């Protein structure tokens, strides 16, 4: 009888099916390439792009941020949590064995005077195992595994954003340093100009209006210097936070000529690279996890079969509990299925389906936004390059005008 039961249960387990839809990547229409193209060299898709600036200070700051930033540490802890949750959920697919011990002493003499004091002792290993006939446990494991992948992609998003923020803050700080030096020189120039005009006014050469105008220019230069100084301090504090430090100055060589090398961006980046973006992968794995939950919810509408068993010792005398005569065992099974729940299980399936539809639209929106962001970035590279060339021509003309004005 026991062998027949084991064979029957094994057959049910092997014949078990998976309810619910299997995940397939949504077919989102994407262009073959980007509309904004620029002339440049080889692809940098697989390289640490911040190293292309050839700035040792920037590389050091990024390394410190990766090790000390609190958001990055939180993201890493979330990955470990998701990995542990996967193991926790997957464990339900395997038999569970527990050790139980029992000791009881009773005196039924008040009801049955002929009975004496009764003692009972038991030590056994109890086994429980749910047959995953409808795939509920496998779908739950599938969802947990996709959640882990989504969490890992989220961590990559945090890391990439952190690196970009550190690089951006560092470049803004370098720019603020340059503008602070310019503001200092401008203020000195305005102060010298004010002194000259004041001296000419004292000699009666120029009217008071010229003095007032020079005072206005000097005050504007002083205000600009204070504003840039405030920006430098705020940018230092921002960079310090990204580095996981208390706000404070950032050690650097101020006033040194910039040694940054502007990296080339490849022309015609293939749109397939966007599938490697961690935010896109995160959205896709979240959709995959939610798709698996549909099958788990559908399986809850069907009966579940559980096997139980025990093997151990039982005796009415503690001294011979583990004797061979005291060996006891049992094998059984039970079936539990919903009979009437007022449509609760059905509504749960509909809830999971609606959530899946939401995540599908979020995935499609993420893909669209990723294309827009890359197009904007490529347009920025191209137009900022043209603007820089124009500003350099402006600088040459301004220097010539300044020389003529001094003369």
CSV table of N, CA and C in Angstrom, one decimal, residues 226-389:
chain,number,residue,atom,x,y,z
A,226,UNK,N,30.9,86.7,-5.1
A,226,UNK,CA,30.2,86.1,-3.9
A,226,UNK,C,29.3,84.9,-4.4
A,227,UNK,N,28.7,85.1,-5.5
A,227,UNK,CA,27.8,84.1,-6.1
A,227,UNK,C,28.6,82.8,-6.5
A,228,UNK,N,29.7,83.1,-7.2
A,228,UNK,CA,30.5,81.9,-7.6
A,228,UNK,C,31.1,81.2,-6.4
A,229,UNK,N,31.5,82.0,-5.4
A,229,UNK,CA,32.1,81.4,-4.2
A,229,UNK,C,31.0,80.5,-3.5
A,230,UNK,N,29.8,80.9,-3.5
A,230,UNK,CA,28.7,80.1,-2.9
A,230,UNK,C,28.5,78.8,-3.8
A,231,UNK,N,28.6,79.0,-5.1
A,231,UNK,CA,28.4,77.8,-5.9
A,231,UNK,C,29.5,76.8,-5.7
A,232,UNK,N,30.8,77.3,-5.5
A,232,UNK,CA,31.9,76.4,-5.3
A,232,UNK,C,31.7,75.6,-4.0
A,233,UNK,N,31.2,76.2,-2.9
A,233,UNK,CA,31.0,75.6,-1.6
A,233,UNK,C,29.9,74.5,-1.8
A,234,UNK,N,28.8,74.9,-2.4
A,234,UNK,CA,27.7,74.0,-2.6
A,234,UNK,C,28.1,72.8,-3.4
A,235,UNK,N,28.8,73.0,-4.5
A,235,UNK,CA,29.3,71.9,-5.3
A,235,UNK,C,30.2,71.0,-4.5
A,236,UNK,N,31.1,71.5,-3.7
A,236,UNK,CA,32.0,70.7,-2.9
A,236,UNK,C,31.1,69.9,-1.9
A,237,UNK,N,30.1,70.5,-1.3
A,237,UNK,CA,29.3,69.7,-0.4
A,237,UNK,C,28.5,68.6,-1.1
A,238,UNK,N,28.0,68.9,-2.3
A,238,UNK,CA,27.3,67.8,-3.1
A,238,UNK,C,28.3,66.7,-3.4
A,239,UNK,N,29.5,67.0,-3.8
A,239,UNK,CA,30.5,66.0,-4.1
A,239,UNK,C,30.8,65.2,-2.9
A,240,UNK,N,31.0,65.9,-1.8
A,240,UNK,CA,31.3,65.2,-0.5
A,240,UNK,C,30.2,64.2,-0.1
A,241,UNK,N,28.9,64.6,-0.3
A,241,UNK,CA,27.8,63.7,0.0
A,241,UNK,C,27.9,62.4,-0.9
A,242,UNK,N,28.1,62.6,-2.2
A,242,UNK,CA,28.3,61.5,-3.1
A,242,UNK,C,29.4,60.6,-2.7
A,243,UNK,N,30.4,61.1,-2.1
A,243,UNK,CA,31.6,60.3,-1.7
A,243,UNK,C,31.3,59.7,-0.3
A,244,UNK,N,30.2,59.9,0.3
A,244,UNK,CA,29.9,59.3,1.6
A,244,UNK,C,30.6,60.0,2.7
A,245,UNK,N,30.9,61.3,2.5
A,245,UNK,CA,31.6,62.0,3.5
A,245,UNK,C,30.8,63.2,4.1
A,246,UNK,N,31.2,63.8,5.2
A,246,UNK,CA,30.6,65.0,5.7
A,246,UNK,C,30.9,66.1,4.7
A,247,UNK,N,30.0,67.1,4.6
A,247,UNK,CA,30.3,68.3,3.8
A,247,UNK,C,31.6,68.9,4.2
A,248,UNK,N,32.4,69.3,3.2
A,248,UNK,CA,33.7,70.0,3.4
A,248,UNK,C,34.4,70.2,2.1
A,249,UNK,N,35.5,70.8,2.1
A,249,UNK,CA,36.3,71.1,0.9
A,249,UNK,C,36.8,69.9,0.2
A,250,UNK,N,37.0,69.9,-1.1
A,250,UNK,CA,37.5,68.8,-1.9
A,250,UNK,C,38.9,69.2,-2.2
A,251,UNK,N,39.9,68.3,-1.8
A,251,UNK,CA,41.3,68.6,-2.2
A,251,UNK,C,41.5,68.5,-3.7
A,252,UNK,N,42.1,69.6,-4.2
A,252,UNK,CA,42.3,69.6,-5.7
A,252,UNK,C,43.3,70.7,-5.9
A,253,UNK,N,43.8,70.7,-7.1
A,253,UNK,CA,44.8,71.8,-7.5
A,253,UNK,C,44.0,72.9,-8.3
A,254,UNK,N,43.7,73.9,-7.5
A,254,UNK,CA,42.9,75.0,-8.0
A,254,UNK,C,43.7,75.9,-8.8
A,255,UNK,N,43.2,76.4,-9.9
A,255,UNK,CA,43.9,77.3,-10.8
A,255,UNK,C,44.8,76.6,-11.8
A,256,UNK,N,44.9,75.3,-11.7
A,256,UNK,CA,45.7,74.6,-12.7
A,256,UNK,C,45.0,74.5,-14.0
A,257,UNK,N,45.7,74.5,-15.1
A,257,UNK,CA,45.1,74.4,-16.4
A,257,UNK,C,44.5,73.0,-16.6
A,258,UNK,N,43.2,72.9,-17.1
A,258,UNK,CA,42.5,71.7,-17.2
A,258,UNK,C,43.3,70.7,-18.1
A,259,UNK,N,43.4,69.5,-17.7
A,259,UNK,CA,44.0,68.4,-18.5
A,259,UNK,C,43.0,67.4,-19.0
A,260,UNK,N,41.7,67.8,-18.9
A,260,UNK,CA,40.7,66.9,-19.4
A,260,UNK,C,40.7,66.6,-20.9
A,261,UNK,N,40.6,65.4,-21.2
A,261,UNK,CA,40.5,65.0,-22.7
A,261,UNK,C,39.1,64.7,-23.0
A,262,UNK,N,38.5,65.4,-24.0
A,262,UNK,CA,37.1,65.1,-24.3
A,262,UNK,C,37.1,63.8,-25.2
A,263,UNK,N,36.4,62.8,-24.7
A,263,UNK,CA,36.3,61.6,-25.5
A,263,UNK,C,35.4,61.7,-26.7
A,264,UNK,N,35.7,60.9,-27.7
A,264,UNK,CA,34.9,60.9,-28.9
A,264,UNK,C,33.7,59.9,-28.7
A,265,UNK,N,32.6,60.3,-29.2
A,265,UNK,CA,31.4,59.5,-29.2
A,265,UNK,C,31.2,58.8,-30.5
A,266,UNK,N,31.0,57.5,-30.6
A,266,UNK,CA,30.8,56.8,-31.9
A,266,UNK,C,29.6,57.3,-32.6
A,267,UNK,N,29.8,57.3,-33.9
A,267,UNK,CA,28.6,57.6,-34.8
A,267,UNK,C,27.7,56.4,-35.0
A,268,UNK,N,26.4,56.7,-35.0
A,268,UNK,CA,25.5,55.6,-35.4
A,268,UNK,C,25.5,54.5,-34.3
A,269,UNK,N,25.4,54.8,-33.0
A,269,UNK,CA,25.3,53.8,-32.0
A,269,UNK,C,24.1,52.9,-32.3
A,270,UNK,N,24.3,51.6,-32.3
A,270,UNK,CA,23.1,50.7,-32.6
A,270,UNK,C,22.1,50.7,-31.4
A,271,UNK,N,20.9,50.8,-31.8
A,271,UNK,CA,19.8,50.9,-30.8
A,271,UNK,C,19.7,49.6,-29.9
A,272,UNK,N,20.3,48.5,-30.3
A,272,UNK,CA,20.3,47.3,-29.5
A,272,UNK,C,21.1,47.5,-28.2
A,273,UNK,N,21.9,48.5,-28.1
A,273,UNK,CA,22.7,48.8,-26.9
A,273,UNK,C,21.7,49.2,-25.8
A,274,UNK,N,20.6,49.8,-26.1
A,274,UNK,CA,19.6,50.2,-25.1
A,274,UNK,C,19.1,49.0,-24.3
A,275,UNK,N,19.1,47.8,-24.9
A,275,UNK,CA,18.6,46.7,-24.2
A,275,UNK,C,19.5,46.3,-23.0
A,276,UNK,N,20.7,46.9,-23.1
A,276,UNK,CA,21.7,46.6,-22.0
A,276,UNK,C,21.6,47.7,-20.9
A,277,UNK,N,20.8,48.7,-21.1
A,277,UNK,CA,20.6,49.7,-20.0
A,277,UNK,C,20.0,49.0,-18.8
A,278,UNK,N,20.6,49.2,-17.6
A,278,UNK,CA,20.0,48.6,-16.4
A,278,UNK,C,18.6,49.0,-16.1
A,279,UNK,N,18.2,50.2,-16.4
A,279,UNK,CA,16.8,50.6,-16.1
A,279,UNK,C,15.8,49.8,-17.0
A,280,UNK,N,16.2,49.6,-18.2
A,280,UNK,CA,15.4,48.8,-19.1
A,280,UNK,C,15.3,47.3,-18.6
A,281,UNK,N,16.5,46.8,-18.2
A,281,UNK,CA,16.5,45.4,-17.7
A,281,UNK,C,15.7,45.3,-16.4
A,282,UNK,N,15.8,46.3,-15.6
A,282,UNK,CA,15.0,46.3,-14.3
A,282,UNK,C,13.6,46.2,-14.6
A,283,UNK,N,13.1,47.1,-15.5
A,283,UNK,CA,11.7,47.1,-15.9
A,283,UNK,C,11.2,45.8,-16.5
A,284,UNK,N,12.1,45.2,-17.3
A,284,UNK,CA,11.7,43.9,-18.0
A,284,UNK,C,11.6,42.8,-16.9
A,285,UNK,N,12.6,42.7,-16.0
A,285,UNK,CA,12.6,41.6,-15.0
A,285,UNK,C,11.4,41.8,-14.0
A,286,UNK,N,11.1,43.0,-13.7
A,286,UNK,CA,9.9,43.2,-12.9
A,286,UNK,C,8.6,42.7,-13.6
A,287,UNK,N,8.6,42.9,-14.9
A,287,UNK,CA,7.4,42.4,-15.7
A,287,UNK,C,7.4,40.9,-15.7
A,288,UNK,N,8.6,40.3,-15.8
A,288,UNK,CA,8.7,38.8,-15.8
A,288,UNK,C,8.3,38.2,-14.5
A,289,UNK,N,8.7,38.9,-13.4
A,289,UNK,CA,8.2,38.4,-12.1
A,289,UNK,C,6.7,38.5,-11.9
A,290,UNK,N,6.2,39.6,-12.4
A,290,UNK,CA,4.7,39.7,-12.2
A,290,UNK,C,4.0,38.8,-13.1
A,291,UNK,N,4.5,38.5,-14.3
A,291,UNK,CA,3.9,37.5,-15.2
A,291,UNK,C,3.8,36.1,-14.5
A,292,UNK,N,4.9,35.7,-13.8
A,292,UNK,CA,4.9,34.4,-13.1
A,292,UNK,C,3.9,34.4,-11.9
A,293,UNK,N,3.6,35.5,-11.3
A,293,UNK,CA,2.6,35.6,-10.2
A,293,UNK,C,1.2,35.2,-10.7
A,294,UNK,N,0.9,35.5,-12.0
A,294,UNK,CA,-0.4,35.1,-12.5
A,294,UNK,C,-0.6,33.6,-12.4
A,295,UNK,N,0.4,32.8,-12.8
A,295,UNK,CA,0.3,31.3,-12.7
A,295,UNK,C,0.2,30.9,-11.2
A,296,UNK,N,0.9,31.6,-10.3
A,296,UNK,CA,0.8,31.2,-8.9
A,296,UNK,C,-0.6,31.5,-8.4
A,297,UNK,N,-1.2,32.6,-8.8
A,297,UNK,CA,-2.6,32.9,-8.3
A,297,UNK,C,-3.6,31.9,-8.9
A,298,UNK,N,-3.4,31.5,-10.2
A,298,UNK,CA,-4.3,30.6,-10.8
A,298,UNK,C,-4.2,29.2,-10.1
A,299,UNK,N,-3.0,28.8,-9.7
A,299,UNK,CA,-2.9,27.5,-9.0
A,299,UNK,C,-3.6,27.5,-7.6
A,300,UNK,N,-3.7,28.6,-7.0
A,300,UNK,CA,-4.4,28.7,-5.7
A,300,UNK,C,-5.9,28.4,-5.8
A,301,UNK,N,-6.4,28.4,-7.0
A,301,UNK,CA,-7.8,28.1,-7.2
A,301,UNK,C,-8.1,26.5,-7.3
A,302,UNK,N,-7.0,25.8,-7.3
A,302,UNK,CA,-7.1,24.3,-7.5
A,302,UNK,C,-6.6,23.6,-6.2
A,303,UNK,N,-7.0,22.3,-6.1
A,303,UNK,CA,-6.6,21.6,-4.8
A,303,UNK,C,-5.1,21.4,-4.7
A,304,UNK,N,-4.7,21.4,-3.5
A,304,UNK,CA,-3.3,21.1,-3.2
A,304,UNK,C,-3.2,19.7,-2.5
A,305,UNK,N,-2.1,19.0,-2.8
A,305,UNK,CA,-1.9,17.7,-2.2
A,305,UNK,C,-0.6,17.7,-1.4
A,306,UNK,N,-0.7,17.3,-0.1
A,306,UNK,CA,0.4,17.3,0.8
A,306,UNK,C,0.7,15.9,1.3
A,307,UNK,N,2.0,15.5,1.3
A,307,UNK,CA,2.4,14.2,1.9
A,307,UNK,C,2.9,14.5,3.3
A,308,UNK,N,2.6,13.6,4.2
A,308,UNK,CA,3.1,13.7,5.6
A,308,UNK,C,3.7,12.3,6.0
A,309,UNK,N,4.6,12.3,6.8
A,309,UNK,CA,5.2,11.1,7.3
A,309,UNK,C,6.0,11.3,8.6
A,310,UNK,N,6.2,10.3,9.3
A,310,UNK,CA,7.0,10.4,10.6
A,310,UNK,C,7.7,9.1,10.8
A,311,UNK,N,8.9,9.2,11.4
A,311,UNK,CA,9.7,8.0,11.8
A,311,UNK,C,10.4,8.3,13.1
A,312,UNK,N,10.2,7.5,14.1
A,312,UNK,CA,10.8,7.7,15.4
A,312,UNK,C,10.6,6.7,16.4
A,313,UNK,N,10.5,7.1,17.6
A,313,UNK,CA,10.3,6.1,18.7
A,313,UNK,C,9.2,6.6,19.6
A,314,UNK,N,8.4,5.6,20.1
A,314,UNK,CA,7.3,5.9,21.1
A,314,UNK,C,7.3,4.8,22.1
A,315,UNK,N,7.1,5.3,23.4
A,315,UNK,CA,7.1,4.3,24.5
A,315,UNK,C,6.4,4.9,25.7
A,316,UNK,N,6.0,4.1,26.6
A,316,UNK,CA,5.4,4.5,27.8
A,316,UNK,C,6.4,4.5,29.0
A,317,UNK,N,7.6,4.3,28.6
A,317,UNK,CA,8.7,4.3,29.6
A,317,UNK,C,9.9,5.0,29.0
A,318,UNK,N,10.3,6.0,29.6
A,318,UNK,CA,11.4,6.9,29.1
A,318,UNK,C,12.7,6.1,29.0
A,319,UNK,N,12.9,5.1,29.9
A,319,UNK,CA,14.2,4.4,29.9
A,319,UNK,C,14.4,3.5,28.7
A,320,UNK,N,13.4,3.1,28.0
A,320,UNK,CA,13.5,2.2,26.8
A,320,UNK,C,12.9,2.9,25.6
A,321,UNK,N,13.0,4.2,25.6
A,321,UNK,CA,12.3,5.0,24.5
A,321,UNK,C,13.0,4.6,23.1
A,322,UNK,N,14.3,4.5,23.1
A,322,UNK,CA,15.0,4.3,21.8
A,322,UNK,C,15.3,2.8,21.6
A,323,UNK,N,14.6,1.9,22.2
A,323,UNK,CA,14.7,0.5,21.9
A,323,UNK,C,14.1,0.1,20.6
A,324,UNK,N,14.5,-1.0,20.0
A,324,UNK,CA,14.0,-1.4,18.7
A,324,UNK,C,12.5,-1.6,18.8
A,325,UNK,N,12.0,-2.1,19.9
A,325,UNK,CA,10.6,-2.4,20.0
A,325,UNK,C,9.7,-1.1,20.0
A,326,UNK,N,10.4,0.0,20.2
A,326,UNK,CA,9.6,1.3,20.3
A,326,UNK,C,9.6,2.1,19.0
A,327,UNK,N,10.1,1.5,17.9
A,327,UNK,CA,10.1,2.2,16.6
A,327,UNK,C,8.7,2.4,16.1
A,328,UNK,N,8.3,3.6,15.7
A,328,UNK,CA,7.0,3.9,15.2
A,328,UNK,C,7.1,4.8,13.9
A,329,UNK,N,6.2,4.6,13.0
A,329,UNK,CA,6.2,5.4,11.7
A,329,UNK,C,4.8,5.5,11.2
A,330,UNK,N,4.6,6.5,10.4
A,330,UNK,CA,3.4,6.6,9.7
A,330,UNK,C,3.6,7.4,8.4
A,331,UNK,N,2.7,7.2,7.4
A,331,UNK,CA,2.8,7.8,6.1
A,331,UNK,C,1.3,8.2,5.8
A,332,UNK,N,1.1,9.4,5.3
A,332,UNK,CA,-0.2,9.8,5.0
A,332,UNK,C,-0.2,11.0,3.9
A,333,UNK,N,-1.3,11.4,3.6
A,333,UNK,CA,-1.5,12.5,2.7
A,333,UNK,C,-2.8,13.2,2.9
A,334,UNK,N,-2.9,14.4,2.4
A,334,UNK,CA,-4.2,15.1,2.5
A,334,UNK,C,-4.4,16.0,1.3
A,335,UNK,N,-5.6,16.2,1.0
A,335,UNK,CA,-5.9,17.1,-0.2
A,335,UNK,C,-6.8,18.2,0.3
A,336,UNK,N,-6.5,19.4,-0.1
A,336,UNK,CA,-7.2,20.6,0.3
A,336,UNK,C,-7.5,21.4,-0.9
A,337,UNK,N,-8.7,21.8,-1.1
A,337,UNK,CA,-9.1,22.6,-2.2
A,337,UNK,C,-10.2,23.6,-1.9
A,338,UNK,N,-10.2,24.7,-2.5
A,338,UNK,CA,-11.2,25.7,-2.3
A,338,UNK,C,-12.6,25.2,-2.8
A,339,UNK,N,-13.6,25.4,-2.0
A,339,UNK,CA,-15.0,25.1,-2.4
A,339,UNK,C,-15.8,26.3,-2.6
A,340,UNK,N,-15.8,27.3,-1.7
A,340,UNK,CA,-16.6,28.5,-2.0
A,340,UNK,C,-15.9,29.6,-1.2
A,341,UNK,N,-15.4,30.6,-2.0
A,341,UNK,CA,-14.8,31.8,-1.4
A,341,UNK,C,-15.3,33.1,-2.0
A,342,UNK,N,-16.5,33.0,-2.5
A,342,UNK,CA,-17.2,34.2,-3.0
A,342,UNK,C,-16.4,34.9,-4.1
A,343,UNK,N,-15.6,34.1,-4.9
A,343,UNK,CA,-14.9,34.7,-6.0
A,343,UNK,C,-13.6,35.3,-5.6
A,344,UNK,N,-13.1,35.1,-4.4
A,344,UNK,CA,-11.9,35.8,-3.9
A,344,UNK,C,-10.7,35.3,-4.7
A,345,UNK,N,-10.6,34.0,-5.0
A,345,UNK,CA,-9.4,33.5,-5.7
A,345,UNK,C,-9.4,34.0,-7.2
A,346,UNK,N,-10.6,34.1,-7.8
A,346,UNK,CA,-10.7,34.6,-9.1
A,346,UNK,C,-10.3,36.1,-9.2
A,347,UNK,N,-10.7,36.8,-8.2
A,347,UNK,CA,-10.4,38.3,-8.2
A,347,UNK,C,-8.8,38.4,-8.0
A,348,UNK,N,-8.2,37.5,-7.2
A,348,UNK,CA,-6.8,37.6,-7.1
A,348,UNK,C,-6.0,37.4,-8.4
A,349,UNK,N,-6.5,36.5,-9.2
A,349,UNK,CA,-5.9,36.3,-10.6
A,349,UNK,C,-6.1,37.6,-11.4
A,350,UNK,N,-7.3,38.2,-11.3
A,350,UNK,CA,-7.5,39.4,-12.1
A,350,UNK,C,-6.6,40.6,-11.6
A,351,UNK,N,-6.4,40.6,-10.3
A,351,UNK,CA,-5.5,41.6,-9.7
A,351,UNK,C,-4.1,41.4,-10.3
A,352,UNK,N,-3.6,40.2,-10.3
A,352,UNK,CA,-2.2,39.9,-10.9
A,352,UNK,C,-2.2,40.2,-12.3
A,353,UNK,N,-3.2,40.0,-13.1
A,353,UNK,CA,-3.2,40.3,-14.5
A,353,UNK,C,-3.2,41.8,-14.7
A,354,UNK,N,-4.0,42.5,-13.9
A,354,UNK,CA,-4.0,44.0,-14.0
A,354,UNK,C,-2.6,44.6,-13.7
A,355,UNK,N,-1.9,44.0,-12.7
A,355,UNK,CA,-0.6,44.5,-12.3
A,355,UNK,C,0.4,44.2,-13.4
A,356,UNK,N,0.2,43.1,-14.1
A,356,UNK,CA,1.1,42.7,-15.2
A,356,UNK,C,0.9,43.7,-16.3
A,357,UNK,N,-0.3,44.1,-16.6
A,357,UNK,CA,-0.6,45.1,-17.6
A,357,UNK,C,0.1,46.4,-17.3
A,358,UNK,N,0.0,46.8,-16.0
A,358,UNK,CA,0.7,48.1,-15.6
A,358,UNK,C,2.2,48.0,-15.9
A,359,UNK,N,2.8,46.9,-15.4
A,359,UNK,CA,4.3,46.8,-15.6
A,359,UNK,C,4.7,46.7,-17.1
A,360,UNK,N,3.8,46.1,-17.9
A,360,UNK,CA,4.0,46.1,-19.4
A,360,UNK,C,4.1,47.5,-19.9
A,361,UNK,N,3.2,48.4,-19.5
A,361,UNK,CA,3.2,49.7,-20.0
A,361,UNK,C,4.4,50.5,-19.4
A,362,UNK,N,4.8,50.2,-18.2
A,362,UNK,CA,5.9,50.8,-17.6
A,362,UNK,C,7.2,50.4,-18.4
A,363,UNK,N,7.3,49.2,-18.8
A,363,UNK,CA,8.4,48.7,-19.5
A,363,UNK,C,8.5,49.4,-20.9
A,364,UNK,N,7.3,49.5,-21.6
A,364,UNK,CA,7.3,50.2,-22.9
A,364,UNK,C,7.7,51.7,-22.7
A,365,UNK,N,7.2,52.3,-21.6
A,365,UNK,CA,7.5,53.7,-21.4
A,365,UNK,C,9.0,53.9,-21.1
A,366,UNK,N,9.6,52.9,-20.3
A,366,UNK,CA,11.0,53.0,-20.0
A,366,UNK,C,11.9,52.9,-21.3
A,367,UNK,N,11.5,52.0,-22.2
A,367,UNK,CA,12.2,51.9,-23.5
A,367,UNK,C,12.1,53.2,-24.3
A,368,UNK,N,10.9,53.8,-24.4
A,368,UNK,CA,10.7,55.1,-25.1
A,368,UNK,C,11.6,56.2,-24.5
A,369,UNK,N,11.6,56.3,-23.2
A,369,UNK,CA,12.3,57.3,-22.5
A,369,UNK,C,13.8,57.1,-22.7
A,370,UNK,N,14.3,55.9,-22.8
A,370,UNK,CA,15.7,55.6,-23.0
A,370,UNK,C,16.1,56.1,-24.3
A,371,UNK,N,15.3,55.9,-25.4
A,371,UNK,CA,15.6,56.4,-26.7
A,371,UNK,C,15.7,57.9,-26.7
A,372,UNK,N,14.7,58.5,-26.0
A,372,UNK,CA,14.7,60.0,-26.0
A,372,UNK,C,16.0,60.5,-25.3
A,373,UNK,N,16.4,59.9,-24.2
A,373,UNK,CA,17.5,60.4,-23.4
A,373,UNK,C,18.8,60.3,-24.3
A,374,UNK,N,19.0,59.2,-25.0
A,374,UNK,CA,20.2,59.0,-25.8
A,374,UNK,C,20.1,60.0,-27.0
A,375,UNK,N,19.0,60.3,-27.6
A,375,UNK,CA,18.9,61.3,-28.6
A,375,UNK,C,19.2,62.6,-28.1
A,376,UNK,N,18.7,63.0,-26.9
A,376,UNK,CA,19.1,64.3,-26.3
A,376,UNK,C,20.6,64.4,-26.0
A,377,UNK,N,21.2,63.3,-25.5
A,377,UNK,CA,22.6,63.3,-25.2
A,377,UNK,C,23.4,63.5,-26.5
A,378,UNK,N,23.1,62.8,-27.6
A,378,UNK,CA,23.8,62.9,-28.8
A,378,UNK,C,23.6,64.3,-29.4
A,379,UNK,N,22.4,64.9,-29.3
A,379,UNK,CA,22.2,66.2,-29.8
A,379,UNK,C,23.0,67.2,-29.0
A,380,UNK,N,23.1,67.0,-27.6
A,380,UNK,CA,23.9,67.9,-26.8
A,380,UNK,C,25.4,67.8,-27.2
A,381,UNK,N,25.9,66.6,-27.4
A,381,UNK,CA,27.3,66.5,-27.8
A,381,UNK,C,27.6,67.3,-29.1
A,382,UNK,N,26.7,67.2,-30.1
A,382,UNK,CA,26.9,67.8,-31.4
A,382,UNK,C,26.7,69.3,-31.2
A,383,UNK,N,25.7,69.8,-30.6
A,383,UNK,CA,25.4,71.3,-30.5
A,383,UNK,C,26.4,72.0,-29.6
A,384,UNK,N,26.8,71.3,-28.5
A,384,UNK,CA,27.7,71.9,-27.6
A,384,UNK,C,29.1,72.0,-28.2
A,385,UNK,N,29.4,71.1,-29.1
A,385,UNK,CA,30.6,71.2,-29.9
A,385,UNK,C,30.6,72.4,-30.8
A,386,UNK,N,29.5,72.7,-31.5
A,386,UNK,CA,29.4,73.8,-32.3
A,386,UNK,C,29.4,75.1,-31.5
A,387,UNK,N,28.8,75.1,-30.3
A,387,UNK,CA,28.8,76.3,-29.4
A,387,UNK,C,30.2,76.6,-28.9
A,388,UNK,N,30.9,75.5,-28.6
A,388,UNK,CA,32.3,75.7,-28.1
A,388,UNK,C,33.2,76.4,-29.2
A,389,UNK,N,33.0,75.9,-30.4
A,389,UNK,CA,33.8,76.6,-31.5
A,389,UNK,C,33.4,78.0,-31.7
